[in-house]
Protein backbone atom coordinates (compact mmCIF):
# COMPACT_ATOMS: atom_id res chain seq x y z
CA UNK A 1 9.09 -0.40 24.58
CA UNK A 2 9.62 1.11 21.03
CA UNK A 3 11.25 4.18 20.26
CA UNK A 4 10.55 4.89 24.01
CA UNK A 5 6.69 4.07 23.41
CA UNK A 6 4.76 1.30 24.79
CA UNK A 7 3.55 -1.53 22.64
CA UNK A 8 0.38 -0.01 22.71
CA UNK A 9 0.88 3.27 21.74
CA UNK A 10 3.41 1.67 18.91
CA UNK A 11 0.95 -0.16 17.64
CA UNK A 12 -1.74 2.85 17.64
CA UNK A 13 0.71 4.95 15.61
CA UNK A 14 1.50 2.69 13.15
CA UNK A 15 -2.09 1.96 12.45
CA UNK A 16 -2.72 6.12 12.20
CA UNK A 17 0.33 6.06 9.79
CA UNK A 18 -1.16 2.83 8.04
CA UNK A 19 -4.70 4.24 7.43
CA UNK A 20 -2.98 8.20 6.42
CA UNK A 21 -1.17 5.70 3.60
CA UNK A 22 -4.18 4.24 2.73
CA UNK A 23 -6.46 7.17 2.49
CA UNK A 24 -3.79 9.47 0.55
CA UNK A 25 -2.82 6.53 -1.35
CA UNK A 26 -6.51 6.56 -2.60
CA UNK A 27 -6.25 10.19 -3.42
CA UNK A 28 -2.85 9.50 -5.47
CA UNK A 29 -4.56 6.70 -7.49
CA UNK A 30 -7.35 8.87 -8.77
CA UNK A 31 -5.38 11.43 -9.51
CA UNK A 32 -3.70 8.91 -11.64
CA UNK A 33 -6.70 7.80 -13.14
CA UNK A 34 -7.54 11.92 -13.81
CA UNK A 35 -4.06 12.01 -15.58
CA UNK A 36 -2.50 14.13 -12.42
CA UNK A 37 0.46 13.75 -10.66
CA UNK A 38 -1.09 15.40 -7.37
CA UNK A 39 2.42 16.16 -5.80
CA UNK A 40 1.46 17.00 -1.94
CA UNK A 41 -0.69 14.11 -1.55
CA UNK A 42 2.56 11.74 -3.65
CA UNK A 43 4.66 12.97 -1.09
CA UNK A 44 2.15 11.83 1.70
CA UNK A 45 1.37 8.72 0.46
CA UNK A 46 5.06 7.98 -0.46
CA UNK A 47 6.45 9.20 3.54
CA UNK A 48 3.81 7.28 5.15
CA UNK A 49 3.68 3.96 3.25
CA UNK A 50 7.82 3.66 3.44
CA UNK A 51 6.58 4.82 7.35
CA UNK A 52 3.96 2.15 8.04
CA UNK A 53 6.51 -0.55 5.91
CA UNK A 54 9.58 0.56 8.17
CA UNK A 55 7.80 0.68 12.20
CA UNK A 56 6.17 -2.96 11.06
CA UNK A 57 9.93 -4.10 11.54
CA UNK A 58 9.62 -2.22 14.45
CA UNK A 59 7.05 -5.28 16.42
CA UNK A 60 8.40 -8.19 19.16
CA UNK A 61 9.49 -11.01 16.53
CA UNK A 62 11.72 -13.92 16.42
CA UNK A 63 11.99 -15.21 12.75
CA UNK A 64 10.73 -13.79 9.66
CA UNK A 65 6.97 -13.45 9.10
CA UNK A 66 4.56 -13.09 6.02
CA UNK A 67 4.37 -9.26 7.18
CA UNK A 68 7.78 -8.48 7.07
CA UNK A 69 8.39 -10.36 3.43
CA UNK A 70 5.26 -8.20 2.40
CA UNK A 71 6.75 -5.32 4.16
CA UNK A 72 10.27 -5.90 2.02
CA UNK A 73 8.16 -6.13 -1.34
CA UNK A 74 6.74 -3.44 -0.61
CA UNK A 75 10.05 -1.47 0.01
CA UNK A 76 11.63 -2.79 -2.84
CA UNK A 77 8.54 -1.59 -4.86
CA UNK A 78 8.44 1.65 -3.43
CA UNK A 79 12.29 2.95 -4.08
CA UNK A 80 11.49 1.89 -7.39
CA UNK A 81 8.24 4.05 -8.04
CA UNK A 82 9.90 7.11 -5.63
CA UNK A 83 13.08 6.89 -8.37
CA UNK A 84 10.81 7.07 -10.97
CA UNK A 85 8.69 9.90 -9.88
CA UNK A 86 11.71 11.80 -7.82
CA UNK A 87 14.75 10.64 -10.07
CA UNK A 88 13.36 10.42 -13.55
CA UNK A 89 10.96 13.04 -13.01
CA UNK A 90 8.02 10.79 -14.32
CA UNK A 91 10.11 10.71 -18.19
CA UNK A 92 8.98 8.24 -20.49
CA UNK A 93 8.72 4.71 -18.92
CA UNK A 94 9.30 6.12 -15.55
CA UNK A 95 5.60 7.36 -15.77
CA UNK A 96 4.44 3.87 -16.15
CA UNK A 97 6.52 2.46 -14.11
CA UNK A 98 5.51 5.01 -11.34
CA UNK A 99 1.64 4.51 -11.61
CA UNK A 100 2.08 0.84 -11.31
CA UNK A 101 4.56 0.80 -8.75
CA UNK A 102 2.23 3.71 -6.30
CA UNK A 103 -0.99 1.70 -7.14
CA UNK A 104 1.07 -1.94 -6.27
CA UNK A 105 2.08 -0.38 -2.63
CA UNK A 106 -1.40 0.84 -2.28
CA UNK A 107 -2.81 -2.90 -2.88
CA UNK A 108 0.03 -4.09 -0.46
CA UNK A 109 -1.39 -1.57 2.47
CA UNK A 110 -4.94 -2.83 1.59
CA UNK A 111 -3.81 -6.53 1.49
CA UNK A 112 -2.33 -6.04 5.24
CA UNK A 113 -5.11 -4.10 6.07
CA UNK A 114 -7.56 -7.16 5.07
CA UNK A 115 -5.06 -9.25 7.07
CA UNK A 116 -5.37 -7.20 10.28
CA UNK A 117 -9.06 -6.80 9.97
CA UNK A 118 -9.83 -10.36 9.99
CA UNK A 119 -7.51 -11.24 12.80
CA UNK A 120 -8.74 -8.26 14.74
CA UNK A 121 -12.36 -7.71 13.98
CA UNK A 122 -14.51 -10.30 16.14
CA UNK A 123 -17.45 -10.97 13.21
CA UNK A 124 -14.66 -11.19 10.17
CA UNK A 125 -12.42 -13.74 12.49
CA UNK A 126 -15.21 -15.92 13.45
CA UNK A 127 -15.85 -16.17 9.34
CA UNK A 128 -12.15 -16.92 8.81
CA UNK A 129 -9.88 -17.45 12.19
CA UNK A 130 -7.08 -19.15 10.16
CA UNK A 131 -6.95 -16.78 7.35
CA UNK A 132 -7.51 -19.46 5.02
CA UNK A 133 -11.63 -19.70 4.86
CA UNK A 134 -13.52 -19.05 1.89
CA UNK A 135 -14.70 -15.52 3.30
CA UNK A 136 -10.97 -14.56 3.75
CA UNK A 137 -9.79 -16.04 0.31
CA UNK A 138 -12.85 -13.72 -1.67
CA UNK A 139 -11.82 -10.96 -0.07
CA UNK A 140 -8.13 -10.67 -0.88
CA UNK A 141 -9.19 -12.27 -4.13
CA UNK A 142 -11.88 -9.29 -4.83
CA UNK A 143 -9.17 -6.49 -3.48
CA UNK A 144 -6.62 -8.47 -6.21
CA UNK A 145 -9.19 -8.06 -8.91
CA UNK A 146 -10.09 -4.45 -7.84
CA UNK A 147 -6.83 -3.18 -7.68
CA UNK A 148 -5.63 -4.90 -11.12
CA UNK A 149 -8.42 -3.27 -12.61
CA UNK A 150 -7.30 0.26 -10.86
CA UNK A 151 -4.07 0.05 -11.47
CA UNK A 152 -4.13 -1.03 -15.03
CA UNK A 153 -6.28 1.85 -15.87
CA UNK A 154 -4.37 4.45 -13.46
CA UNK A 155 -1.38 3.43 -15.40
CA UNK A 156 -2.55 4.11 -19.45
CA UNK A 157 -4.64 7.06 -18.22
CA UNK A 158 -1.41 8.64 -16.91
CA UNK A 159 0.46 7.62 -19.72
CA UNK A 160 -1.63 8.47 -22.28
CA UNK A 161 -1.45 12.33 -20.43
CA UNK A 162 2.02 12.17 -21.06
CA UNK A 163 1.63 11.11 -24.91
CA UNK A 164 -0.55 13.59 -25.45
CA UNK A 165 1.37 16.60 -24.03
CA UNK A 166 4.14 15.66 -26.06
């Protein structure tokens, strides 16, 4: 049991809050990429992605795995954008530093996300049951280029908003 749930229904919220992170992280991106700050679906993406980072802690373990050190990145990365949008009010650097810090925890939900789905979906783990098959490696290593691209451009498109309103 956790938080008076069973496993099963743990692990089914989790996933909801992982895929609402995911989607609304999405929507936060391209607003980026627009030049907007979109502050309902921020707050969204922000609650749930601390949400999905904090209930992974949450699974049967007994040592530290490559989930939780991705979940703790992706904490550390995430007070650091939520400062910069909440605490610096998006000022100066903190607008940069924002848009690459909210597109970063959005790769590191997609990353686990690729993770999961080929340990969990029967066609992608016959192509890769180790995780460390050619079929898994393009993957993470077209999500990596996909998301450098995305966030590179989210990042001067919002701060070249900024520069321009000033």
């Amino acid at each position: 049991m956790m938080l008076g749930m069973s496993l099963a229904t743990f692990t089914a919220l989790h996933v909801l809050i992982s895929l609402v992170a995911i989607a609304s992280g999405f929507m936060v991106v391209f607003g980026l990429l627009a030049g907007k700050s979109r502050d309902g679906w921020t707050a969204l993406f922000l609650t749930t992605t601390v949400l999905t980072s904090v209930t992974g802690f949450g699974f049967p373990f007994d040592h530290l795995l490559p989930s939780h050190k991705v979940g703790i990145i992706s904490l550390v990365v995430l007070v650091i954008a939520i400062a910069a949008r909440y605490a610096f009010h998006l000022a100066g650097g903190s607008r940069s530093i924002y848009a690459a810090g909210a597109t970063l925890a959005l790769y590191l939900n997609f990353f686990v996300l690729v993770v999961q789905s080929f340990e969990k979906a029967p066609a992608l783990h016959e192509l890769a049951p180790t995780g460390t098959e050619p079929p898994f490696l393009v993957a993470q290593l077209v999500v990596l280029a996909g998301f450098l691209a995305l966030g590179t451009l989210a990042t001067i498109r919002f701060r070249r908003v900024a520069s321009h309103a000033a």
